[in-house]
Tab-separated table of C-alpha atoms and ligand atoms in Angstrom:
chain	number	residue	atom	x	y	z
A	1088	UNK	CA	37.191	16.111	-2.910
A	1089	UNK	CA	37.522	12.377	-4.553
A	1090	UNK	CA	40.099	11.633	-2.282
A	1091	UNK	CA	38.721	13.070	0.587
A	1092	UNK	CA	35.751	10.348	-0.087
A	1093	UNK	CA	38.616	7.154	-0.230
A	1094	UNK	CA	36.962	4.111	0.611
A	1095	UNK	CA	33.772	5.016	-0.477
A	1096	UNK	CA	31.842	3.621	-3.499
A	1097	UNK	CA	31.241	6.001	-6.442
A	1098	UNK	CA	33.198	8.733	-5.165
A	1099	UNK	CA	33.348	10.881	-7.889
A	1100	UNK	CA	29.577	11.014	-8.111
A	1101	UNK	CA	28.946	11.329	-4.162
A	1102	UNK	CA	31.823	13.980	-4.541
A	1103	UNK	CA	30.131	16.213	-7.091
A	1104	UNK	CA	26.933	16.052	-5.263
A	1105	UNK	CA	28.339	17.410	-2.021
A	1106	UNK	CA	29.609	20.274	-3.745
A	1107	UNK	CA	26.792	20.981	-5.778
A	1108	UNK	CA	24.751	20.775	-2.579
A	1109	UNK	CA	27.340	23.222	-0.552
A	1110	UNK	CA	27.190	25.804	-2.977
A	1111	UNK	CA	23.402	25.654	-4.008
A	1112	UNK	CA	24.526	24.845	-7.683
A	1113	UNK	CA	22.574	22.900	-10.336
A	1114	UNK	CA	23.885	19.944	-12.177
A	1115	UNK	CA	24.435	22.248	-15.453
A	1116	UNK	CA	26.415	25.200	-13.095
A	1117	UNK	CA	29.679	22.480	-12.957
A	1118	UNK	CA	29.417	21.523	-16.057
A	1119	UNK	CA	29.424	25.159	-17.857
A	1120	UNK	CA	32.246	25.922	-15.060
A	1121	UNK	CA	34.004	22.800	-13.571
A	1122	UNK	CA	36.472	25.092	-11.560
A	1123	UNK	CA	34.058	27.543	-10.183
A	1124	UNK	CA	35.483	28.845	-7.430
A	1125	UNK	CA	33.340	27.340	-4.342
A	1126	UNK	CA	34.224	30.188	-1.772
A	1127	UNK	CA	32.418	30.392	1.250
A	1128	UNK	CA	30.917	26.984	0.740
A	1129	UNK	CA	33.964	25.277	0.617
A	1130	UNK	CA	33.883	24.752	4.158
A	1131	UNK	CA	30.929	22.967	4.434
A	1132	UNK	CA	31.901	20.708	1.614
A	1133	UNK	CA	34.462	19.668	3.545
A	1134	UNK	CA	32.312	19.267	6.727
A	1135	UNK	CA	30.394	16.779	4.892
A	1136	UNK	CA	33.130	15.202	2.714
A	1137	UNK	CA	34.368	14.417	6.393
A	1138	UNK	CA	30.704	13.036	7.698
A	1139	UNK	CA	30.755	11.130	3.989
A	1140	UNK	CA	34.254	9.523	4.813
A	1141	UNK	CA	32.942	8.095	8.116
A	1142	UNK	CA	30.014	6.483	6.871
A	1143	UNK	CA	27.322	8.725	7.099
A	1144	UNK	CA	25.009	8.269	3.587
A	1145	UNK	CA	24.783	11.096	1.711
A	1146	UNK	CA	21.322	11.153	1.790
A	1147	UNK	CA	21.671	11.797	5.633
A	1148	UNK	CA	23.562	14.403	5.351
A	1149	UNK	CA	22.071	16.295	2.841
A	1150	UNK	CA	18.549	15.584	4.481
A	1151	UNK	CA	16.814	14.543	1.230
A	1152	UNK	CA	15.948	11.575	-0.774
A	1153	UNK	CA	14.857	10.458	-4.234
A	1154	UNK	CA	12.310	8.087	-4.730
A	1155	UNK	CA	10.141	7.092	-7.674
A	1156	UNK	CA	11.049	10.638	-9.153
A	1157	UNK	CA	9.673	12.280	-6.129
A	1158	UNK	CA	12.154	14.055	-3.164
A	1159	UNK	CA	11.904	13.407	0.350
A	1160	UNK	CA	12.990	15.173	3.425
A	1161	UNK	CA	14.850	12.089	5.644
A	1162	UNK	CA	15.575	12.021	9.684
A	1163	UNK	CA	17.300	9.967	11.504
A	1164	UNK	CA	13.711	8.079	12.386
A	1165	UNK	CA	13.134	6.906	9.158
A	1166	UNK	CA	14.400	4.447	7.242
A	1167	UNK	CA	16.517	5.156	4.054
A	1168	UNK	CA	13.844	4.742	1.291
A	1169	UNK	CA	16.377	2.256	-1.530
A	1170	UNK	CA	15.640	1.783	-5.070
A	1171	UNK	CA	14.993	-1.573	-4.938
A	1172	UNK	CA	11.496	-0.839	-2.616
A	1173	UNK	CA	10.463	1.336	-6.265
A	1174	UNK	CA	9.867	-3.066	-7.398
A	1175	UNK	CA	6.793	-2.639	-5.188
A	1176	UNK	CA	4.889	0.563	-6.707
A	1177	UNK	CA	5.953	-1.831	-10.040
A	1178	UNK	CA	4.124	-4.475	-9.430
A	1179	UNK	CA	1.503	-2.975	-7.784
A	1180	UNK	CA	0.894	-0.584	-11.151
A	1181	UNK	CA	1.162	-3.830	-13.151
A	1182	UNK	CA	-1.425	-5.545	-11.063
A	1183	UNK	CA	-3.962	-2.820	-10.760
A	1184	UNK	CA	-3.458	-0.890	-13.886
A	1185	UNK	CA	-6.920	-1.149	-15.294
A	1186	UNK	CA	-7.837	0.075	-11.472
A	1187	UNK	CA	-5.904	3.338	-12.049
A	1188	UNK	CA	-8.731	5.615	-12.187
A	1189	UNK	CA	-10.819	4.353	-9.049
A	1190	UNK	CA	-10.965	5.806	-5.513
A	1191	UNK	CA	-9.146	2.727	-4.090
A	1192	UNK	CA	-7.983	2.706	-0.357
A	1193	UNK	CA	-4.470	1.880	0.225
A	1194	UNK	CA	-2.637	1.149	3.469
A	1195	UNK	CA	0.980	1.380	4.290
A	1196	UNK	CA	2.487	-0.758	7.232
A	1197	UNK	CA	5.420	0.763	8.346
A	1198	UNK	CA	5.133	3.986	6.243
A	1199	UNK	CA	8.797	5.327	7.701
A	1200	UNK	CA	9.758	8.579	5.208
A	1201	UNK	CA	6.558	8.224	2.985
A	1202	UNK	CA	8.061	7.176	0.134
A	1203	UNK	CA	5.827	4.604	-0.638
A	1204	UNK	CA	2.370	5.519	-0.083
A	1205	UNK	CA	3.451	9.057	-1.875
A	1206	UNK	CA	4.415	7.307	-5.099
A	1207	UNK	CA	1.545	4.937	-4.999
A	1208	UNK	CA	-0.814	8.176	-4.419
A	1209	UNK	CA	1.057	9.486	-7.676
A	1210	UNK	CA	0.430	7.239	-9.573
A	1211	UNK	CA	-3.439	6.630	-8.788
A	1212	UNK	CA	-4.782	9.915	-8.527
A	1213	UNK	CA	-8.123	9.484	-7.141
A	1214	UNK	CA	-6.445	6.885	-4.690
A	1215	UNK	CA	-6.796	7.522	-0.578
A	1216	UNK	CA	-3.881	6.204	1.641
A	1217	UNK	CA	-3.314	5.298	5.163
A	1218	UNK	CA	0.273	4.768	6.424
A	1219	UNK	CA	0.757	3.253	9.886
A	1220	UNK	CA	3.977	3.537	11.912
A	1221	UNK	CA	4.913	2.365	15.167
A	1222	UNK	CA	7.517	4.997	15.189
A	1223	UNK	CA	6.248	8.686	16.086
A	1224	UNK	CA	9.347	10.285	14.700
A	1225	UNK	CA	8.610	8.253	11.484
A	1226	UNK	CA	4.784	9.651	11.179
A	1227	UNK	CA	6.030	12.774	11.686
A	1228	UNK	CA	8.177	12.985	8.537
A	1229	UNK	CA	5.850	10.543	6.464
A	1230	UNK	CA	3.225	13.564	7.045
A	1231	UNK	CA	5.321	16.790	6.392
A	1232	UNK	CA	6.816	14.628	2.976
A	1233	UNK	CA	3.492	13.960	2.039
A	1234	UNK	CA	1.820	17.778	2.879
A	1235	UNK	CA	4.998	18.948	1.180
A	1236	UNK	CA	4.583	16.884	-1.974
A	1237	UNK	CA	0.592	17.976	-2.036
A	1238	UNK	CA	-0.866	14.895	-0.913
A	1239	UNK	CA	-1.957	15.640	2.924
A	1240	UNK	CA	-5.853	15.781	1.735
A	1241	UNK	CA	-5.454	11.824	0.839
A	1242	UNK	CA	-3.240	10.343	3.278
A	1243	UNK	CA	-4.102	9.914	6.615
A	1244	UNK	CA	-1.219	8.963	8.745
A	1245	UNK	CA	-1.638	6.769	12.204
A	1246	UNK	CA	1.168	6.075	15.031
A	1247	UNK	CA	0.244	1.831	15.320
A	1248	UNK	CA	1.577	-1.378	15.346
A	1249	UNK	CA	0.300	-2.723	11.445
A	1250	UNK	CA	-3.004	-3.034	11.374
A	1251	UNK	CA	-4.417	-2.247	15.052
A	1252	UNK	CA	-7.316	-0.684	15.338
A	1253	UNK	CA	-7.818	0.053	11.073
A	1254	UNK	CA	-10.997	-1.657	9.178
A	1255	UNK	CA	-11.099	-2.280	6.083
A	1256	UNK	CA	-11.135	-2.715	3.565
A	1257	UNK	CA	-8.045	-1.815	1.600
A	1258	UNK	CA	-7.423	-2.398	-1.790
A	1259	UNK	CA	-4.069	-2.358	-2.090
A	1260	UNK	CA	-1.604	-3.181	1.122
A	1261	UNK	CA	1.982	-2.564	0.842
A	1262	UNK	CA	4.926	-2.848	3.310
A	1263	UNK	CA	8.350	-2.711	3.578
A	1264	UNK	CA	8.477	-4.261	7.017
A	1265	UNK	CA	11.901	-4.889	9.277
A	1266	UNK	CA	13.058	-8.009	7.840
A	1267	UNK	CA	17.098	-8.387	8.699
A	1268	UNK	CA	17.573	-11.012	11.449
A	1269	UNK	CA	18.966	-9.461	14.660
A	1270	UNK	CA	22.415	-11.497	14.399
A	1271	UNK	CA	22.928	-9.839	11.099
A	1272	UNK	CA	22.317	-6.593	12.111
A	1273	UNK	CA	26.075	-6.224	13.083
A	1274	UNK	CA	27.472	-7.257	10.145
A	1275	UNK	CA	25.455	-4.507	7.671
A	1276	UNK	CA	27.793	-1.648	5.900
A	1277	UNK	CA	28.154	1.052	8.560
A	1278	UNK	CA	25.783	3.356	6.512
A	1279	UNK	CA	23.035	0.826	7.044
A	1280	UNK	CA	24.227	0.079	10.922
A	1281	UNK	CA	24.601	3.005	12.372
A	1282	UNK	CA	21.804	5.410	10.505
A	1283	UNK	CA	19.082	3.533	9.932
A	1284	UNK	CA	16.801	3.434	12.664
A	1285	UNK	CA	17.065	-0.215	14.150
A	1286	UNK	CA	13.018	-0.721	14.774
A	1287	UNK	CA	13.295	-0.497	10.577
A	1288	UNK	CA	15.776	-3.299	10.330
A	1289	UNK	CA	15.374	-5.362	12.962
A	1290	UNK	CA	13.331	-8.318	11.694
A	1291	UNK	CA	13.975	-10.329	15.481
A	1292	UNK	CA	16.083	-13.447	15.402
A	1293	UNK	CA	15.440	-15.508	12.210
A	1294	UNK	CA	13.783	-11.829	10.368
A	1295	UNK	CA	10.765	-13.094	10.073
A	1296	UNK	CA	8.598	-11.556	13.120
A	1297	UNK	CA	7.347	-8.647	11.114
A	1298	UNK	CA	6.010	-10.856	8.617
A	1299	UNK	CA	4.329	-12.883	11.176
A	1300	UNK	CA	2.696	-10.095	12.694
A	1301	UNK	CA	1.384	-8.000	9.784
A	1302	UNK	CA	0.387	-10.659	7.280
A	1303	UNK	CA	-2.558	-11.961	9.524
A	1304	UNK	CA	-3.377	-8.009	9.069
A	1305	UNK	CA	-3.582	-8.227	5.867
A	1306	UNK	CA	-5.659	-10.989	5.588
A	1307	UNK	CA	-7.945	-9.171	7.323
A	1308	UNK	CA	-8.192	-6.268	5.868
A	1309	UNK	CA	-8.038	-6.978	1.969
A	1310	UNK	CA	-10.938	-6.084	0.093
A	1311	UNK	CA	-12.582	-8.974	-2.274
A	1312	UNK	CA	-10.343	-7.541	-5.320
A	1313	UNK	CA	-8.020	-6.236	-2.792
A	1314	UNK	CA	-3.695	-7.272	-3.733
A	1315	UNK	CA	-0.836	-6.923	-1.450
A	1316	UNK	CA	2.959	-6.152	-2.044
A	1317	UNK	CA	4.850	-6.486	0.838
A	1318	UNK	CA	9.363	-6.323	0.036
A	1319	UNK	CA	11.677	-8.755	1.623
A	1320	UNK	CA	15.377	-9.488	2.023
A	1321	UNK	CA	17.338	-11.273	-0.567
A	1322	UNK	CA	16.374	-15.442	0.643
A	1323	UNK	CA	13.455	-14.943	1.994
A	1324	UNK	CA	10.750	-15.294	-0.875
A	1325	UNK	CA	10.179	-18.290	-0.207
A	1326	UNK	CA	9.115	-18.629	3.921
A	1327	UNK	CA	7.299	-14.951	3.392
A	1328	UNK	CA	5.345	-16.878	0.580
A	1329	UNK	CA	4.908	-19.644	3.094
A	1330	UNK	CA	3.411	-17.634	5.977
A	1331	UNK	CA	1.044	-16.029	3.231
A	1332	UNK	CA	-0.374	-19.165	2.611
A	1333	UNK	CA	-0.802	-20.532	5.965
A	1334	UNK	CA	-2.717	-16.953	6.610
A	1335	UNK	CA	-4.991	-18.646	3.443
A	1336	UNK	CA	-3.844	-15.635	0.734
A	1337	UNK	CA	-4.126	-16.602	-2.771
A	1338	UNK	CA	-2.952	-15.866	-6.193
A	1339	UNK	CA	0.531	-15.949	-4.567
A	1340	UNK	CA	4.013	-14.224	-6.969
A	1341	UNK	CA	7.179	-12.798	-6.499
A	1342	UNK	CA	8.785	-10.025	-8.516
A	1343	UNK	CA	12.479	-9.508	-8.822
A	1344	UNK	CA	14.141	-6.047	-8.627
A	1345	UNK	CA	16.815	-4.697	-10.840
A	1346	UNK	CA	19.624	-6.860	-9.593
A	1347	UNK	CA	17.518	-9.979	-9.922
A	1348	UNK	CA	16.734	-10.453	-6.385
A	1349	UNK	CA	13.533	-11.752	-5.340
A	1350	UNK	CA	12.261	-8.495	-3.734
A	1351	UNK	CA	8.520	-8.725	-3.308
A	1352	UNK	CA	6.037	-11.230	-2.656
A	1353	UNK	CA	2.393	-10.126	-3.664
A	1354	UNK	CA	-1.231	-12.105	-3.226
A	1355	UNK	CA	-4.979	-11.482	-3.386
A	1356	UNK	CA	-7.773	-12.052	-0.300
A	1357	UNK	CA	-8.335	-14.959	1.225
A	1358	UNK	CA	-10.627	-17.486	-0.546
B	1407	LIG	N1	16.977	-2.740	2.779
B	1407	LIG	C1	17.527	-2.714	4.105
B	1407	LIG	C2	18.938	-3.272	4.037
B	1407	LIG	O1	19.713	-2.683	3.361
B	1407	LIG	C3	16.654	-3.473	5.049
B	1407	LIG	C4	15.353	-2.777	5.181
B	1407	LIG	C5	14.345	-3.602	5.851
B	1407	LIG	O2	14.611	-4.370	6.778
B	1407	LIG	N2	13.152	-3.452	5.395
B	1407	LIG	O3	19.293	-4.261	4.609
């Protein structure tokens, strides 16, 4: 099965998981018996193996997601929820930790799988969320993952370009906007490329249009205490914490994620 996965990264790993997934096992089920014999589901090991091999991500094929300990169902209209977005429900516990406990109001620009808001609703239990997509498809499984993950009775989720027609105000805003320039787009790994939906990616020529058009938004819409966390590609710190400031944010930071990447940029109201 290794080899049928040449070329891609941590084989082995992807490898075992397609043939735990074919056969319905558990993690524990190949270790007690490495050489269980696979029968019937053999096959469709080897039908993904083969979708594996020509780029598709696993987590395409298999339809499902980890994020922040939680699982999501994934389609093809929603982005790929990565690790590195996790640096944003980080920071924002760090920042509102002594908040924890309070109905706060979050929204959730570009909401894609759900991933976000659903962790953020995890981890502040009284919290309500709103996630906004312009992408139907993307609404659609942002509200089964969060019905299926018991969290439909506080999220509300809009089809909307950022913050069009909300009111605040919001306590916490987070986003995880299109940010790759559109010249770029081309050169991504294949997985990216070709199966992540392009309206996720495609931050228009320099990557910076989301930004543009959502941090106005946010200015808007952040309560007196309110924070925002919005994640951006690996460069771009910098000219998001520029546009920020030009909307008059304050209290401006970054955070770095795991590989040491500046990955968020995060700020308070207005003064
Ligand atoms: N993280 C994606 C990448 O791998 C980009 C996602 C985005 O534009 N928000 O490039």
């Amino acid at each position: 099965m290794t080899t049928a996965l040449e070329g891609v990264a941590d084989a082995p790993r992807e490898a075992a998981l397609i043939l735990r997934a074919a056969a319905g096992l558990e993690a524990k089920d190949l270790i007690v018996d490495p050489d269980a014999p696979l029968g019937p589901a053999a096959g469709l090991a080897e039908r993904h193996a083969a979708r594996r091999a020509a780029g598709e991500p696993l987590s395409r094929i298999l339809g499902r997601r980890e994020f922040w300990g939680l699982s999501f169902a994934l389609s093809p209209d929603a982005l790929d929820p990565r690790p590195e977005t996790e640096t944003i429900v980080e920071a924002a516990l760090a920042a509102m930790s002594a908040r924890r406990a309070e109905s706060l109001r979050f929204v959730d620009f570009g909401v894609g799988s759900g991933a976000l808001i659903a962790a953020l609703l995890s981890e502040f239990p009284a919290a309500l969320g709103v996630g906004v997509d312009l992408s139907p498809g993307a609404a659609a499984q942002a509200r089964a993952n969060l019905a299926a993950l018991g969290f439909a009775d506080r999220a509300e989720i809009r089809v909307g370009d950022w913050g069009d027609g909300l009111e605040g105000a919001f306590d916490l805003i987070v986003a995880n906007p299109p940010y790759v320039a559109s010249g770029d787009i081309a050169g991504l790994a294949r997985e990216v490329r070709e199966h992540d939906p392009r309206l996720a990616l495609d931050g228009g020529p320099d990557g910076y249009d989301a930004y543009r058009a959502l941090i106005p938004h946010v200015a808007r819409l952040l309560a007196p205490r309110g924070r925002f966390f919005v994640e951006v590609g690996a460069g771009q710190a910098e000219a998001v914490t520029a546009i920020a400031a030009a909307a008059g944010l304050s209290d401006l930071a970054t955070r770095r994620d795991l590989a040491g990447i500046e990955r968020v940029v995060s700020g308070g109201r207005a003064l």
